[in-house]
Amino acid sequence: MDITRSSPAPVRVVAVPPEPEPADPTAPPEPADLATLSEPAGLTTLPEPVGLTTLPEPAYAEPLAPAPGAGARARRRSRPRDLLALLRPGQWVKNLAVVPLALLDTHPWGAAAFLRTGWAVLGFTLASALVYVVNDLADRERDRLHPVKRHRPIASGRVSTAAAGVLTGVLALSLTGWAVAGPAWQWWPTALYLALSLAYSQGLKHVPLVDAFIVATGFVLRLVQGALLVGAEVSEWLALCVFSLCLMLALGKRRHEMTAAGRAHRPALSGYTLAFLDHLVVLVAVLTAVSYVLYLRDDAALAAGASLVTLLSAPCAVFGLARYLQLLLVEQGGGNPVHVLFRDRATLVNAALWAALVTLALVLPHASA
């Protein structure tokens, strides 16, 4: 009987140890449970946390610590660059490409014609820079949603709205001085461009098709401004060619924006589809080629013996249009027409050949004389 009384005692002793076991994990396992709750399981296998914990802190912190006053000097160095980027100097080539087209119908060429053309380029450069700053101020919140435009100076915060406002005033005063110093009442194309751009910024940029047509109209006004200051008449076919070409580039840019960032950042894109834009771009490209050929045949001031030269320049124009459509539709480019037209090697070679042929056709009458 004594043996039976003593046998349950060891059984009770054996049963007692498992009872504290659920309580023992409360102290050590708590950090492990918190770690598993705070981090995904996949992150615990990454070597980065181990590497960061093993790095000596002084060696890591010392290179990041700026020298006294270095931050202020860096801001003073970067601010002029940011203000210059706000003016988009890379887009000024548009004025150099469009305004001098008025010289095509001006003969003979002289220093006065080139000086007046340069004056027209200066005026539209100031006007377009003013428009860029105003647009970036108005679109700064929407640009932050775009994968590329969010890096613009105002959208990224590198240039404050106050500094952009001061820059706007400086540009407006400079443009006013340009108009006063130039020939009287021959600045109206620039003034009309500013009015259209202001209406564009205030709401017309949100209207599908109207937004692209206003952009293209601005380039026709560049051509008219150059013709006024040079004293030449604007050819209707040349104006139509410039309008349709720039409309094609504007529509191509919107197509690229739709494929790259969707429709959220530009409300006007809600009125477009990729198929609709593809049809429009091809239609306008055909109009550009036809109007260019008609300009060469009817209005271009070319020599009678230059028919072969002008005939050879037409394929160059068609190839340039086809190459842009290839970059836009096949290679998904077209976000920045300036980069597409002036950084693509095939386009540059074709443009150089076209310019040589057109220049030869223009110079032939004077060489024979």
Short mmCIF file of C-alpha atoms in Angstrom, two decimals:
data_model
loop_
_atom_site.label_atom_id
_atom_site.label_comp_id
_atom_site.label_asym_id
_atom_site.label_seq_id
_atom_site.Cartn_x
_atom_site.Cartn_y
_atom_site.Cartn_z
CA MET A 1 0.00 0.00 0.00
CA ASP A 2 2.90 2.32 0.76
CA ILE A 3 4.21 1.72 -2.72
CA THR A 4 0.93 2.71 -4.30
CA ARG A 5 0.82 5.89 -2.24
CA SER A 6 4.33 6.84 -3.32
CA SER A 7 3.81 6.05 -7.01
CA PRO A 8 1.39 8.91 -7.80
CA ALA A 9 3.84 11.38 -6.24
CA PRO A 10 6.39 10.99 -9.02
CA VAL A 11 3.55 11.18 -11.50
CA ARG A 12 2.55 14.54 -10.03
CA VAL A 13 6.17 15.67 -10.13
CA VAL A 14 6.39 14.76 -13.81
CA ALA A 15 3.12 16.60 -14.56
CA VAL A 16 4.20 19.78 -12.80
CA PRO A 17 7.11 20.73 -15.17
CA PRO A 18 4.89 21.08 -18.27
CA GLU A 19 2.75 23.69 -16.48
CA PRO A 20 5.47 26.40 -16.24
CA GLU A 21 6.54 25.74 -19.88
CA PRO A 22 3.72 27.87 -21.38
CA ALA A 23 4.72 30.65 -19.01
CA ASP A 24 8.48 30.48 -19.73
CA PRO A 25 8.21 31.57 -23.40
CA THR A 26 6.62 34.85 -22.31
CA ALA A 27 9.94 36.45 -21.51
CA PRO A 28 12.35 35.37 -24.31
CA PRO A 29 9.85 34.72 -27.11
CA GLU A 30 8.27 38.18 -26.85
CA PRO A 31 11.00 39.88 -28.92
CA ALA A 32 10.83 37.06 -31.47
CA ASP A 33 7.05 37.46 -31.79
CA LEU A 34 7.37 41.23 -32.15
CA ALA A 35 10.01 40.79 -34.84
CA THR A 36 7.79 38.43 -36.78
CA LEU A 37 4.86 40.83 -36.50
CA SER A 38 6.81 43.95 -37.41
CA GLU A 39 8.69 42.52 -40.39
CA PRO A 40 7.62 40.28 -43.25
CA ALA A 41 9.19 36.87 -43.28
CA GLY A 42 10.98 37.57 -46.53
CA LEU A 43 12.76 40.61 -45.14
CA THR A 44 14.38 38.68 -42.32
CA THR A 45 16.54 36.83 -44.85
CA LEU A 46 17.88 40.01 -46.48
CA PRO A 47 21.48 40.87 -45.65
CA GLU A 48 20.90 44.62 -45.52
CA PRO A 49 19.93 44.87 -41.83
CA VAL A 50 22.95 42.79 -40.86
CA GLY A 51 25.23 44.98 -42.94
CA LEU A 52 23.86 48.14 -41.43
CA THR A 53 24.26 46.88 -37.90
CA THR A 54 27.84 45.82 -38.50
CA LEU A 55 28.92 49.14 -40.06
CA PRO A 56 30.81 51.39 -37.68
CA GLU A 57 28.62 54.41 -37.09
CA PRO A 58 31.34 57.10 -37.18
CA ALA A 59 32.59 55.91 -40.60
CA TYR A 60 29.00 55.97 -41.93
CA ALA A 61 28.02 59.32 -40.49
CA GLU A 62 31.15 61.33 -41.18
CA PRO A 63 30.86 61.46 -45.01
CA LEU A 64 27.19 62.51 -44.74
CA ALA A 65 27.86 65.35 -42.33
CA PRO A 66 28.01 68.60 -44.36
CA ALA A 67 30.62 71.17 -43.65
CA PRO A 68 29.47 74.38 -41.96
CA GLY A 69 27.77 76.61 -44.53
CA ALA A 70 28.05 74.02 -47.32
CA GLY A 71 24.29 73.62 -47.57
CA ALA A 72 23.74 77.33 -48.12
CA ARG A 73 26.49 77.47 -50.73
CA ALA A 74 24.99 74.44 -52.53
CA ARG A 75 21.59 76.12 -52.61
CA ARG A 76 23.14 79.31 -53.99
CA ARG A 77 24.88 77.31 -56.72
CA SER A 78 21.83 75.24 -57.66
CA ARG A 79 19.27 78.01 -57.67
CA PRO A 80 20.45 79.75 -60.87
CA ARG A 81 20.54 76.39 -62.63
CA ASP A 82 17.02 75.62 -61.46
CA LEU A 83 15.76 79.01 -62.59
CA LEU A 84 17.38 78.49 -65.98
CA ALA A 85 15.83 75.03 -66.21
CA LEU A 86 12.47 76.63 -65.48
CA LEU A 87 12.87 78.66 -68.68
CA ARG A 88 13.46 75.42 -70.64
CA PRO A 89 16.35 76.53 -72.85
CA GLY A 90 16.17 73.20 -74.64
CA GLN A 91 12.84 74.30 -76.12
CA TRP A 92 14.22 77.56 -77.55
CA VAL A 93 15.31 75.67 -80.63
CA LYS A 94 11.64 75.74 -81.69
CA ASN A 95 11.94 79.48 -82.24
CA LEU A 96 15.18 79.02 -84.18
CA ALA A 97 13.51 76.43 -86.40
CA VAL A 98 10.23 78.24 -87.13
CA VAL A 99 10.79 82.00 -87.07
CA PRO A 100 13.58 82.03 -89.72
CA LEU A 101 11.28 80.22 -92.17
CA ALA A 102 10.19 83.71 -93.20
CA LEU A 103 13.58 84.06 -94.91
CA LEU A 104 12.55 81.44 -97.48
CA ASP A 105 10.48 84.04 -99.31
CA THR A 106 12.92 86.93 -98.81
CA HIS A 107 15.39 87.80 -101.56
CA PRO A 108 18.01 89.02 -101.60
CA TRP A 109 19.25 88.11 -98.15
CA GLY A 110 21.07 90.81 -96.24
CA ALA A 111 22.34 91.72 -92.82
CA ALA A 112 19.18 93.69 -92.04
CA ALA A 113 16.98 90.66 -92.72
CA PHE A 114 19.06 88.45 -90.44
CA LEU A 115 19.07 91.06 -87.67
CA ARG A 116 15.29 91.43 -87.83
CA THR A 117 14.92 87.67 -87.79
CA GLY A 118 17.10 87.50 -84.69
CA TRP A 119 14.96 90.19 -83.07
CA ALA A 120 11.84 88.10 -83.77
CA VAL A 121 13.53 85.02 -82.30
CA LEU A 122 14.43 86.99 -79.16
CA GLY A 123 10.86 88.20 -78.70
CA PHE A 124 9.32 84.77 -79.01
CA THR A 125 11.99 83.27 -76.78
CA LEU A 126 11.03 85.70 -74.02
CA ALA A 127 7.32 85.09 -74.64
CA SER A 128 7.63 81.30 -74.64
CA ALA A 129 9.80 81.34 -71.50
CA LEU A 130 7.14 83.44 -69.79
CA VAL A 131 4.47 80.94 -70.83
CA TYR A 132 6.55 78.03 -69.52
CA VAL A 133 6.89 79.60 -66.09
CA VAL A 134 3.18 80.46 -65.88
CA ASN A 135 2.19 76.95 -66.96
CA ASP A 136 4.52 75.32 -64.45
CA LEU A 137 3.09 77.49 -61.69
CA ALA A 138 -0.47 76.54 -62.63
CA ASP A 139 0.31 72.83 -63.12
CA ARG A 140 2.67 72.23 -60.21
CA GLU A 141 0.22 69.99 -58.32
CA ARG A 142 -0.71 67.99 -61.41
CA ASP A 143 2.91 67.67 -62.54
CA ARG A 144 3.75 65.89 -59.30
CA LEU A 145 1.64 62.96 -60.52
CA HIS A 146 3.67 62.58 -63.72
CA PRO A 147 6.75 60.32 -63.67
CA VAL A 148 8.84 62.86 -65.61
CA LYS A 149 7.23 66.24 -64.99
CA ARG A 150 7.46 65.78 -61.23
CA HIS A 151 11.18 66.56 -61.57
CA ARG A 152 10.50 70.06 -62.92
CA PRO A 153 11.88 72.84 -60.72
CA ILE A 154 8.55 74.06 -59.29
CA ALA A 155 6.87 70.65 -59.00
CA SER A 156 9.91 69.21 -57.21
CA GLY A 157 10.18 72.21 -54.86
CA ARG A 158 13.63 73.30 -56.03
CA VAL A 159 12.16 76.67 -57.05
CA SER A 160 9.60 78.30 -54.77
CA THR A 161 6.43 79.90 -56.05
CA ALA A 162 7.69 83.29 -54.84
CA ALA A 163 10.89 83.00 -56.88
CA ALA A 164 8.90 81.86 -59.91
CA GLY A 165 6.61 84.88 -59.48
CA VAL A 166 9.59 87.25 -59.46
CA LEU A 167 10.97 85.57 -62.57
CA THR A 168 7.59 86.00 -64.26
CA GLY A 169 7.69 89.74 -63.58
CA VAL A 170 11.22 90.05 -64.96
CA LEU A 171 10.26 88.23 -68.15
CA ALA A 172 7.14 90.37 -68.58
CA LEU A 173 9.14 93.59 -68.24
CA SER A 174 11.78 92.32 -70.66
CA LEU A 175 9.13 91.40 -73.21
CA THR A 176 7.52 94.82 -72.86
CA GLY A 177 10.89 96.45 -73.53
CA TRP A 178 11.33 94.24 -76.59
CA ALA A 179 7.98 95.35 -78.01
CA VAL A 180 8.63 99.05 -77.36
CA ALA A 181 12.13 98.96 -78.86
CA GLY A 182 11.00 97.17 -82.03
CA PRO A 183 8.97 98.43 -85.00
CA ALA A 184 5.63 99.89 -84.05
CA TRP A 185 2.63 97.55 -84.04
CA GLN A 186 4.58 94.65 -85.49
CA TRP A 187 4.55 92.75 -82.24
CA TRP A 188 0.88 91.71 -82.45
CA PRO A 189 1.65 88.02 -83.27
CA THR A 190 3.60 87.77 -80.01
CA ALA A 191 0.79 89.50 -78.11
CA LEU A 192 -1.77 87.14 -79.64
CA TYR A 193 0.46 84.21 -78.70
CA LEU A 194 0.52 85.39 -75.09
CA ALA A 195 -3.27 85.82 -75.05
CA LEU A 196 -3.82 82.31 -76.41
CA SER A 197 -1.29 80.90 -73.97
CA LEU A 198 -3.03 82.63 -71.06
CA ALA A 199 -6.39 81.21 -72.16
CA TYR A 200 -4.66 77.85 -72.52
CA SER A 201 -3.32 77.99 -68.97
CA GLN A 202 -6.65 79.12 -67.53
CA GLY A 203 -8.68 76.22 -68.88
CA LEU A 204 -8.42 75.56 -72.61
CA LYS A 205 -5.64 73.06 -72.01
CA HIS A 206 -8.29 70.81 -70.44
CA VAL A 207 -10.43 70.74 -73.63
CA PRO A 208 -9.52 67.82 -75.92
CA LEU A 209 -8.33 68.78 -79.42
CA VAL A 210 -8.50 72.49 -78.55
CA ASP A 211 -5.36 72.11 -76.43
CA ALA A 212 -3.33 70.65 -79.30
CA PHE A 213 -4.70 73.14 -81.84
CA ILE A 214 -3.67 76.09 -79.66
CA VAL A 215 -0.13 74.73 -79.39
CA ALA A 216 0.09 74.39 -83.18
CA THR A 217 -1.34 77.88 -83.70
CA GLY A 218 1.47 79.30 -81.58
CA PHE A 219 4.02 78.09 -84.12
CA VAL A 220 2.14 79.69 -86.98
CA LEU A 221 2.29 82.96 -85.04
CA ARG A 222 6.05 82.52 -84.78
CA LEU A 223 6.20 82.31 -88.57
CA VAL A 224 3.99 85.40 -88.95
CA GLN A 225 6.13 87.36 -86.48
CA GLY A 226 9.27 86.59 -88.45
CA ALA A 227 7.60 87.55 -91.73
CA LEU A 228 6.38 90.87 -90.33
CA LEU A 229 9.79 91.93 -89.10
CA VAL A 230 11.52 90.76 -92.26
CA GLY A 231 8.94 92.34 -94.52
CA ALA A 232 7.92 89.16 -96.34
CA GLU A 233 4.49 87.78 -97.15
CA VAL A 234 3.47 84.56 -95.48
CA SER A 235 2.61 81.75 -97.87
CA GLU A 236 -0.69 80.06 -97.08
CA TRP A 237 0.74 76.65 -97.96
CA LEU A 238 3.79 77.22 -95.77
CA ALA A 239 1.59 78.32 -92.86
CA LEU A 240 -0.58 75.24 -93.30
CA CYS A 241 2.52 73.04 -93.46
CA VAL A 242 3.88 74.51 -90.20
CA PHE A 243 0.48 74.21 -88.51
CA SER A 244 -0.08 70.57 -89.49
CA LEU A 245 3.50 69.58 -88.63
CA CYS A 246 3.31 71.12 -85.17
CA LEU A 247 -0.16 69.67 -84.62
CA MET A 248 1.27 66.24 -85.41
CA LEU A 249 4.02 66.75 -82.82
CA ALA A 250 1.53 67.96 -80.21
CA LEU A 251 -0.75 64.96 -80.76
CA GLY A 252 2.24 62.64 -80.66
CA LYS A 253 3.30 64.10 -77.34
CA ARG A 254 -0.15 63.47 -75.90
CA ARG A 255 -0.09 59.91 -77.15
CA HIS A 256 3.23 59.32 -75.42
CA GLU A 257 1.94 60.85 -72.19
CA MET A 258 -1.09 58.57 -72.26
CA THR A 259 1.04 55.46 -72.64
CA ALA A 260 3.63 56.57 -70.07
CA ALA A 261 1.54 58.05 -67.26
CA GLY A 262 -2.11 57.44 -68.04
CA ARG A 263 -4.74 60.18 -68.05
CA ALA A 264 -4.65 61.38 -64.44
CA HIS A 265 -2.09 64.17 -64.85
CA ARG A 266 -3.76 65.82 -67.90
CA PRO A 267 -7.59 66.07 -67.91
CA ALA A 268 -7.69 66.68 -71.67
CA LEU A 269 -6.45 63.13 -72.23
CA SER A 270 -9.88 61.87 -71.20
CA GLY A 271 -11.09 62.90 -74.65
CA TYR A 272 -8.48 60.78 -76.45
CA THR A 273 -7.84 57.13 -77.03
CA LEU A 274 -4.72 55.56 -78.48
CA ALA A 275 -6.57 54.48 -81.62
CA PHE A 276 -8.04 57.96 -82.07
CA LEU A 277 -4.64 59.61 -81.67
CA ASP A 278 -3.04 57.14 -84.09
CA HIS A 279 -5.58 58.06 -86.76
CA LEU A 280 -5.18 61.79 -86.13
CA VAL A 281 -1.38 61.66 -86.26
CA VAL A 282 -1.38 59.82 -89.59
CA LEU A 283 -4.02 62.18 -91.03
CA VAL A 284 -2.07 65.29 -90.03
CA ALA A 285 1.17 63.79 -91.35
CA VAL A 286 -0.44 63.37 -94.77
CA LEU A 287 -1.66 66.98 -94.67
CA THR A 288 1.87 68.11 -93.81
CA ALA A 289 3.39 66.32 -96.79
CA VAL A 290 0.76 67.58 -99.24
CA SER A 291 0.97 71.21 -98.09
CA TYR A 292 4.77 71.11 -98.30
CA VAL A 293 4.70 69.87 -101.90
CA LEU A 294 2.10 72.50 -102.83
CA TYR A 295 4.24 75.19 -101.23
CA LEU A 296 7.23 74.14 -103.31
CA ARG A 297 5.17 74.14 -106.48
CA ASP A 298 3.18 77.37 -106.04
CA ASP A 299 4.76 79.76 -103.53
CA ALA A 300 8.42 78.94 -102.95
CA ALA A 301 10.82 81.54 -104.35
CA LEU A 302 12.94 79.04 -106.26
CA ALA A 303 14.73 79.19 -109.56
CA ALA A 304 13.26 77.68 -112.69
CA GLY A 305 16.23 75.33 -112.94
CA ALA A 306 15.83 74.16 -109.37
CA SER A 307 12.91 71.84 -110.10
CA LEU A 308 15.09 68.76 -109.75
CA VAL A 309 16.43 69.98 -106.41
CA THR A 310 12.94 70.64 -105.07
CA LEU A 311 11.81 67.26 -106.35
CA LEU A 312 14.60 65.60 -104.37
CA SER A 313 13.72 67.53 -101.21
CA ALA A 314 10.16 66.14 -101.16
CA PRO A 315 11.28 62.56 -100.37
CA CYS A 316 13.40 63.95 -97.55
CA ALA A 317 10.33 65.60 -96.05
CA VAL A 318 8.28 62.42 -96.37
CA PHE A 319 11.10 60.35 -94.84
CA GLY A 320 11.26 62.75 -91.88
CA LEU A 321 7.53 62.33 -91.27
CA ALA A 322 7.78 58.55 -91.61
CA ARG A 323 10.72 58.41 -89.22
CA TYR A 324 8.81 60.38 -86.59
CA LEU A 325 5.81 58.05 -86.93
CA GLN A 326 8.16 55.11 -86.52
CA LEU A 327 9.65 56.58 -83.34
CA LEU A 328 6.19 57.38 -82.01
CA LEU A 329 4.21 54.27 -82.89
CA VAL A 330 6.88 51.55 -83.02
CA GLU A 331 9.50 52.66 -80.51
CA GLN A 332 7.02 54.38 -78.18
CA GLY A 333 8.89 57.69 -78.23
CA GLY A 334 7.62 61.20 -78.82
CA GLY A 335 7.45 62.47 -75.25
CA ASN A 336 9.80 65.33 -76.10
CA PRO A 337 9.59 66.27 -79.80
CA VAL A 338 12.75 68.36 -79.57
CA HIS A 339 14.76 65.37 -78.37
CA VAL A 340 13.17 63.14 -81.00
CA LEU A 341 13.91 65.51 -83.86
CA PHE A 342 17.36 66.67 -82.80
CA ARG A 343 18.88 63.58 -81.17
CA ASP A 344 17.83 60.84 -83.57
CA ARG A 345 20.69 60.19 -85.99
CA ALA A 346 18.51 59.23 -88.93
CA THR A 347 16.46 62.38 -88.48
CA LEU A 348 19.56 64.56 -88.21
CA VAL A 349 21.13 63.15 -91.38
CA ASN A 350 17.87 63.49 -93.27
CA ALA A 351 17.39 67.07 -92.04
CA ALA A 352 20.92 68.01 -93.07
CA LEU A 353 20.36 66.62 -96.57
CA TRP A 354 17.00 68.41 -96.84
CA ALA A 355 18.53 71.72 -95.69
CA ALA A 356 21.34 71.38 -98.22
CA LEU A 357 18.89 70.79 -101.05
CA VAL A 358 16.63 73.68 -100.06
CA THR A 359 19.58 76.03 -99.65
CA LEU A 360 20.88 75.04 -103.07
CA ALA A 361 17.47 75.70 -104.59
CA LEU A 362 17.35 79.13 -102.95
CA VAL A 363 20.89 80.14 -103.91
CA LEU A 364 20.70 79.03 -107.55
CA PRO A 365 18.94 82.18 -108.81
CA HIS A 366 21.56 84.43 -107.25
CA ALA A 367 24.45 82.28 -108.46
CA SER A 368 23.19 82.40 -112.03
CA ALA A 369 22.73 86.14 -111.79
#
